[in-house]
Amino acid sequence: QVELVESGGGLVQAGGSLRLSCAASGRTFDGYIMGWFRQTLGNDRESVASITWSGDRTYYGDSVKGRFTISVDNAKNTWYLQMNSLKPEDTGLYYCASKQGSHSNEYYFWRYWGRGTHVTVSA
């Protein structure tokens, strides 16, 4: 059974940083892509960033480019989202997810999901 568990969320002031982690278990992820989505109040789940299991390709949503960095540690079956220069509009529930193949912005194409971790950025 595949399990994804997020950690690292919390409350931070605008301009601050947080690092989210997603620990995965239950299968090997060769050929998979690992991602982060977020859901903010009143909005659909939004793709934030993704990275191939090999780490050779990354994707970033326009709203986070230059501020967030995604990385993967194959040995630990874990991927990360380093979030810098946080803004109040980054507040939301952050999910990690995984799917086979290439990136998709559409959350319903992603097979495996964590339960989410809250990020709150105060002004």
Short mmCIF file of N, CA and C in Angstrom, two decimals:
data_model
loop_
_atom_site.label_atom_id
_atom_site.label_comp_id
_atom_site.label_asym_id
_atom_site.label_seq_id
_atom_site.Cartn_x
_atom_site.Cartn_y
_atom_site.Cartn_z
N GLN A 1 0.84 -1.18 0.00
CA GLN A 1 0.00 0.00 0.00
C GLN A 1 0.88 1.24 0.00
N VAL A 2 0.64 2.13 -0.95
CA VAL A 2 1.44 3.34 -1.05
C VAL A 2 0.95 4.38 -0.04
N GLU A 3 1.88 4.99 0.63
CA GLU A 3 1.54 6.03 1.59
C GLU A 3 2.47 7.22 1.39
N LEU A 4 1.89 8.39 1.35
CA LEU A 4 2.65 9.64 1.29
C LEU A 4 2.30 10.45 2.53
N VAL A 5 3.33 10.92 3.21
CA VAL A 5 3.10 11.67 4.45
C VAL A 5 3.86 12.98 4.38
N GLU A 6 3.10 14.08 4.43
CA GLU A 6 3.71 15.42 4.42
C GLU A 6 4.07 15.87 5.83
N SER A 7 5.07 16.72 5.90
CA SER A 7 5.42 17.37 7.15
C SER A 7 6.08 18.71 6.82
N GLY A 8 6.17 19.57 7.84
CA GLY A 8 6.89 20.82 7.68
C GLY A 8 6.04 22.06 7.56
N GLY A 9 4.73 21.90 7.52
CA GLY A 9 3.88 23.07 7.45
C GLY A 9 3.88 23.83 8.76
N GLY A 10 3.27 25.00 8.74
CA GLY A 10 3.20 25.79 9.95
C GLY A 10 2.84 27.22 9.67
N LEU A 11 3.05 28.06 10.67
CA LEU A 11 2.75 29.49 10.59
C LEU A 11 4.06 30.25 10.44
N VAL A 12 4.10 31.15 9.46
CA VAL A 12 5.31 31.94 9.23
C VAL A 12 4.90 33.34 8.79
N GLN A 13 5.74 34.31 9.08
CA GLN A 13 5.46 35.67 8.64
C GLN A 13 5.82 35.84 7.17
N ALA A 14 5.18 36.79 6.53
CA ALA A 14 5.49 37.09 5.14
C ALA A 14 6.99 37.39 5.00
N GLY A 15 7.57 36.84 3.95
CA GLY A 15 9.00 36.97 3.73
C GLY A 15 9.81 35.83 4.30
N GLY A 16 9.17 35.02 5.12
CA GLY A 16 9.86 33.90 5.74
C GLY A 16 9.93 32.68 4.85
N SER A 17 10.43 31.58 5.44
CA SER A 17 10.65 30.35 4.69
C SER A 17 10.10 29.15 5.45
N LEU A 18 9.74 28.14 4.69
CA LEU A 18 9.36 26.84 5.24
C LEU A 18 9.87 25.77 4.29
N ARG A 19 10.12 24.60 4.83
CA ARG A 19 10.51 23.45 4.01
C ARG A 19 9.55 22.31 4.27
N LEU A 20 8.83 21.93 3.22
CA LEU A 20 7.92 20.79 3.32
C LEU A 20 8.63 19.52 2.89
N SER A 21 8.26 18.43 3.52
CA SER A 21 8.79 17.12 3.16
C SER A 21 7.65 16.17 2.85
N CYS A 22 7.90 15.24 1.96
CA CYS A 22 6.93 14.19 1.66
C CYS A 22 7.66 12.86 1.69
N ALA A 23 7.35 12.05 2.68
CA ALA A 23 7.96 10.74 2.82
C ALA A 23 7.03 9.70 2.20
N ALA A 24 7.57 8.93 1.28
CA ALA A 24 6.77 7.95 0.55
C ALA A 24 7.19 6.54 0.90
N SER A 25 6.25 5.64 0.86
CA SER A 25 6.53 4.22 1.11
C SER A 25 5.53 3.37 0.34
N GLY A 26 5.88 2.11 0.18
CA GLY A 26 4.94 1.17 -0.41
C GLY A 26 5.21 0.76 -1.84
N ARG A 27 6.11 1.43 -2.52
CA ARG A 27 6.47 1.04 -3.87
C ARG A 27 7.75 1.75 -4.28
N THR A 28 8.29 1.33 -5.40
CA THR A 28 9.40 2.07 -6.00
C THR A 28 8.82 3.12 -6.94
N PHE A 29 9.55 4.18 -7.15
CA PHE A 29 9.01 5.30 -7.90
C PHE A 29 9.78 5.60 -9.18
N ASP A 30 10.52 4.63 -9.67
CA ASP A 30 11.18 4.80 -10.96
C ASP A 30 10.12 5.07 -12.02
N GLY A 31 10.34 6.10 -12.84
CA GLY A 31 9.38 6.44 -13.88
C GLY A 31 8.22 7.27 -13.39
N TYR A 32 8.25 7.66 -12.14
CA TYR A 32 7.19 8.49 -11.58
C TYR A 32 7.65 9.93 -11.51
N ILE A 33 6.68 10.80 -11.36
CA ILE A 33 6.95 12.20 -11.12
C ILE A 33 6.34 12.57 -9.76
N MET A 34 7.05 13.38 -9.00
CA MET A 34 6.67 13.72 -7.63
C MET A 34 6.28 15.19 -7.61
N GLY A 35 5.18 15.49 -6.97
CA GLY A 35 4.71 16.86 -7.05
C GLY A 35 4.17 17.41 -5.75
N TRP A 36 3.93 18.70 -5.78
CA TRP A 36 3.26 19.42 -4.71
C TRP A 36 2.10 20.20 -5.31
N PHE A 37 0.97 20.10 -4.65
CA PHE A 37 -0.20 20.88 -4.99
C PHE A 37 -0.60 21.67 -3.75
N ARG A 38 -1.38 22.70 -3.97
CA ARG A 38 -1.95 23.40 -2.84
C ARG A 38 -3.39 23.77 -3.12
N GLN A 39 -4.13 23.86 -2.05
CA GLN A 39 -5.53 24.27 -2.17
C GLN A 39 -5.74 25.46 -1.26
N THR A 40 -6.06 26.57 -1.86
CA THR A 40 -6.34 27.79 -1.10
C THR A 40 -7.84 28.00 -1.06
N LEU A 41 -8.26 28.87 -0.16
CA LEU A 41 -9.68 29.06 0.09
C LEU A 41 -10.42 29.45 -1.19
N GLY A 42 -11.41 28.66 -1.52
CA GLY A 42 -12.27 28.97 -2.66
C GLY A 42 -11.71 28.56 -4.00
N ASN A 43 -10.57 27.91 -4.01
CA ASN A 43 -9.94 27.54 -5.28
C ASN A 43 -9.76 26.04 -5.40
N ASP A 44 -9.63 25.58 -6.64
CA ASP A 44 -9.30 24.18 -6.89
C ASP A 44 -7.86 23.91 -6.50
N ARG A 45 -7.56 22.63 -6.42
CA ARG A 45 -6.18 22.23 -6.12
C ARG A 45 -5.27 22.69 -7.27
N GLU A 46 -4.21 23.40 -6.90
CA GLU A 46 -3.32 24.03 -7.87
C GLU A 46 -1.95 23.35 -7.86
N SER A 47 -1.44 23.08 -9.04
CA SER A 47 -0.09 22.51 -9.13
C SER A 47 0.94 23.57 -8.77
N VAL A 48 1.83 23.23 -7.86
CA VAL A 48 2.86 24.16 -7.40
C VAL A 48 4.21 23.84 -8.04
N ALA A 49 4.60 22.58 -7.93
CA ALA A 49 5.90 22.17 -8.47
C ALA A 49 5.92 20.66 -8.63
N SER A 50 6.79 20.19 -9.50
CA SER A 50 6.99 18.76 -9.62
C SER A 50 8.41 18.47 -10.06
N ILE A 51 8.83 17.23 -9.85
CA ILE A 51 10.17 16.80 -10.22
C ILE A 51 10.13 15.33 -10.57
N THR A 52 10.89 14.94 -11.56
CA THR A 52 10.98 13.52 -11.90
C THR A 52 11.75 12.78 -10.81
N TRP A 53 11.52 11.49 -10.71
CA TRP A 53 12.21 10.70 -9.69
C TRP A 53 13.72 10.77 -9.89
N SER A 54 14.15 10.87 -11.11
CA SER A 54 15.57 10.99 -11.39
C SER A 54 16.10 12.38 -11.09
N GLY A 55 15.21 13.34 -10.93
CA GLY A 55 15.62 14.70 -10.60
C GLY A 55 16.06 15.54 -11.78
N ASP A 56 15.88 15.01 -13.00
CA ASP A 56 16.42 15.73 -14.15
C ASP A 56 15.45 16.76 -14.73
N ARG A 57 14.21 16.71 -14.33
CA ARG A 57 13.24 17.69 -14.84
C ARG A 57 12.40 18.24 -13.70
N THR A 58 12.16 19.53 -13.75
CA THR A 58 11.31 20.17 -12.75
C THR A 58 10.29 21.05 -13.45
N TYR A 59 9.21 21.30 -12.73
CA TYR A 59 8.16 22.20 -13.20
C TYR A 59 7.78 23.09 -12.02
N TYR A 60 7.50 24.35 -12.32
CA TYR A 60 7.04 25.28 -11.29
C TYR A 60 5.84 26.08 -11.81
N GLY A 61 4.88 26.26 -10.95
CA GLY A 61 3.79 27.14 -11.29
C GLY A 61 4.28 28.58 -11.36
N ASP A 62 3.63 29.39 -12.16
CA ASP A 62 4.08 30.77 -12.37
C ASP A 62 4.14 31.56 -11.07
N SER A 63 3.21 31.29 -10.17
CA SER A 63 3.13 32.08 -8.95
C SER A 63 4.26 31.79 -7.96
N VAL A 64 5.00 30.70 -8.17
CA VAL A 64 6.05 30.33 -7.21
C VAL A 64 7.45 30.33 -7.82
N LYS A 65 7.54 30.55 -9.12
CA LYS A 65 8.85 30.53 -9.77
C LYS A 65 9.79 31.54 -9.14
N GLY A 66 11.00 31.10 -8.88
CA GLY A 66 12.01 31.97 -8.28
C GLY A 66 11.95 32.02 -6.76
N ARG A 67 10.88 31.46 -6.17
CA ARG A 67 10.74 31.48 -4.71
C ARG A 67 10.76 30.08 -4.11
N PHE A 68 10.19 29.11 -4.83
CA PHE A 68 10.11 27.74 -4.33
C PHE A 68 11.08 26.86 -5.11
N THR A 69 11.60 25.85 -4.42
CA THR A 69 12.50 24.88 -5.05
C THR A 69 12.09 23.48 -4.63
N ILE A 70 11.91 22.61 -5.61
CA ILE A 70 11.57 21.21 -5.34
C ILE A 70 12.82 20.36 -5.51
N SER A 71 12.95 19.35 -4.66
CA SER A 71 14.09 18.44 -4.75
C SER A 71 13.64 17.06 -4.32
N VAL A 72 14.45 16.05 -4.64
CA VAL A 72 14.11 14.68 -4.30
C VAL A 72 15.34 13.97 -3.78
N ASP A 73 15.14 13.14 -2.77
CA ASP A 73 16.18 12.29 -2.21
C ASP A 73 15.75 10.85 -2.41
N ASN A 74 16.28 10.22 -3.45
CA ASN A 74 15.86 8.86 -3.79
C ASN A 74 16.16 7.87 -2.67
N ALA A 75 17.29 8.04 -2.01
CA ALA A 75 17.68 7.11 -0.95
C ALA A 75 16.68 7.12 0.20
N LYS A 76 16.07 8.27 0.43
CA LYS A 76 15.12 8.40 1.54
C LYS A 76 13.67 8.29 1.07
N ASN A 77 13.47 8.09 -0.23
CA ASN A 77 12.09 8.06 -0.77
C ASN A 77 11.31 9.30 -0.34
N THR A 78 11.96 10.43 -0.41
CA THR A 78 11.39 11.68 0.10
C THR A 78 11.63 12.79 -0.90
N TRP A 79 10.64 13.66 -1.06
CA TRP A 79 10.86 14.88 -1.82
C TRP A 79 10.45 16.08 -0.98
N TYR A 80 10.99 17.23 -1.38
CA TYR A 80 10.93 18.42 -0.56
C TYR A 80 10.43 19.61 -1.37
N LEU A 81 9.90 20.57 -0.65
CA LEU A 81 9.56 21.85 -1.26
C LEU A 81 10.10 22.95 -0.35
N GLN A 82 11.16 23.58 -0.79
CA GLN A 82 11.71 24.71 -0.07
C GLN A 82 10.99 25.96 -0.52
N MET A 83 10.35 26.63 0.42
CA MET A 83 9.53 27.80 0.10
C MET A 83 10.16 29.02 0.75
N ASN A 84 10.62 29.94 -0.06
CA ASN A 84 11.23 31.18 0.41
C ASN A 84 10.37 32.37 0.00
N SER A 85 10.64 33.49 0.63
CA SER A 85 9.91 34.74 0.33
C SER A 85 8.41 34.50 0.31
N LEU A 86 7.92 33.85 1.34
CA LEU A 86 6.51 33.49 1.38
C LEU A 86 5.63 34.72 1.46
N LYS A 87 4.46 34.59 0.84
CA LYS A 87 3.48 35.67 0.79
C LYS A 87 2.17 35.17 1.43
N PRO A 88 1.35 36.09 1.90
CA PRO A 88 0.06 35.66 2.47
C PRO A 88 -0.77 34.82 1.49
N GLU A 89 -0.66 35.10 0.21
CA GLU A 89 -1.43 34.33 -0.77
C GLU A 89 -0.91 32.91 -0.97
N ASP A 90 0.21 32.57 -0.35
CA ASP A 90 0.70 31.19 -0.36
C ASP A 90 0.01 30.33 0.69
N THR A 91 -0.78 30.96 1.53
CA THR A 91 -1.50 30.24 2.57
C THR A 91 -2.42 29.19 1.96
N GLY A 92 -2.39 27.99 2.53
CA GLY A 92 -3.26 26.94 2.03
C GLY A 92 -2.87 25.58 2.58
N LEU A 93 -3.56 24.57 2.07
CA LEU A 93 -3.27 23.19 2.42
C LEU A 93 -2.41 22.60 1.30
N TYR A 94 -1.22 22.17 1.65
CA TYR A 94 -0.26 21.67 0.67
C TYR A 94 -0.25 20.15 0.69
N TYR A 95 -0.41 19.58 -0.50
CA TYR A 95 -0.43 18.14 -0.67
C TYR A 95 0.78 17.70 -1.49
N CYS A 96 1.34 16.56 -1.15
CA CYS A 96 2.28 15.94 -2.07
C CYS A 96 1.52 14.85 -2.84
N ALA A 97 2.01 14.57 -4.03
CA ALA A 97 1.34 13.64 -4.91
C ALA A 97 2.36 13.00 -5.84
N SER A 98 1.94 11.91 -6.45
CA SER A 98 2.83 11.22 -7.39
C SER A 98 2.01 10.55 -8.48
N LYS A 99 2.59 10.47 -9.66
CA LYS A 99 1.96 9.80 -10.79
C LYS A 99 3.03 9.24 -11.70
N GLN A 100 2.64 8.31 -12.52
CA GLN A 100 3.56 7.81 -13.53
C GLN A 100 3.67 8.82 -14.66
N GLY A 101 4.81 8.79 -15.32
CA GLY A 101 4.96 9.58 -16.52
C GLY A 101 5.30 11.02 -16.26
N SER A 102 4.72 11.91 -17.04
CA SER A 102 5.13 13.32 -17.04
C SER A 102 4.19 14.17 -16.20
N HIS A 103 4.59 15.41 -16.05
CA HIS A 103 3.83 16.36 -15.25
C HIS A 103 2.46 16.63 -15.86
N SER A 104 1.49 16.85 -14.99
CA SER A 104 0.19 17.36 -15.40
C SER A 104 -0.25 18.40 -14.40
N ASN A 105 -0.83 19.48 -14.88
CA ASN A 105 -1.40 20.50 -13.98
C ASN A 105 -2.72 20.03 -13.36
N GLU A 106 -3.32 19.02 -13.95
CA GLU A 106 -4.64 18.58 -13.51
C GLU A 106 -4.50 17.57 -12.38
N TYR A 107 -5.04 17.89 -11.23
CA TYR A 107 -4.83 17.06 -10.04
C TYR A 107 -5.44 15.67 -10.21
N TYR A 108 -6.47 15.56 -11.02
CA TYR A 108 -7.16 14.27 -11.12
C TYR A 108 -6.36 13.24 -11.92
N PHE A 109 -5.26 13.63 -12.52
CA PHE A 109 -4.38 12.66 -13.18
C PHE A 109 -3.35 12.06 -12.23
N TRP A 110 -3.25 12.62 -11.03
CA TRP A 110 -2.24 12.16 -10.07
C TRP A 110 -2.83 11.04 -9.22
N ARG A 111 -2.05 9.94 -9.08
CA ARG A 111 -2.61 8.74 -8.49
C ARG A 111 -2.51 8.70 -6.98
N TYR A 112 -1.34 9.07 -6.47
CA TYR A 112 -1.11 8.92 -5.03
C TYR A 112 -1.08 10.30 -4.37
N TRP A 113 -1.68 10.37 -3.19
CA TRP A 113 -1.80 11.65 -2.49
C TRP A 113 -1.53 11.49 -1.01
N GLY A 114 -0.90 12.51 -0.44
CA GLY A 114 -0.84 12.62 1.00
C GLY A 114 -2.09 13.30 1.53
N ARG A 115 -2.14 13.47 2.85
CA ARG A 115 -3.32 14.08 3.46
C ARG A 115 -3.21 15.60 3.57
N GLY A 116 -2.03 16.13 3.33
CA GLY A 116 -1.86 17.57 3.34
C GLY A 116 -1.25 18.11 4.61
N THR A 117 -0.60 19.24 4.47
CA THR A 117 -0.05 19.97 5.61
C THR A 117 -0.37 21.45 5.43
N HIS A 118 -0.78 22.09 6.52
CA HIS A 118 -1.21 23.48 6.44
C HIS A 118 -0.03 24.44 6.45
N VAL A 119 -0.11 25.41 5.58
CA VAL A 119 0.84 26.51 5.57
C VAL A 119 0.05 27.80 5.73
N THR A 120 0.43 28.59 6.72
CA THR A 120 -0.22 29.87 6.95
C THR A 120 0.84 30.96 6.96
N VAL A 121 0.67 31.95 6.11
CA VAL A 121 1.61 33.06 6.01
C VAL A 121 0.88 34.32 6.45
N SER A 122 1.37 34.89 7.52
CA SER A 122 0.74 36.10 8.06
C SER A 122 1.37 37.34 7.43
N ALA A 123 0.55 38.38 7.32
CA ALA A 123 1.03 39.63 6.69
C ALA A 123 1.95 40.41 7.62
#
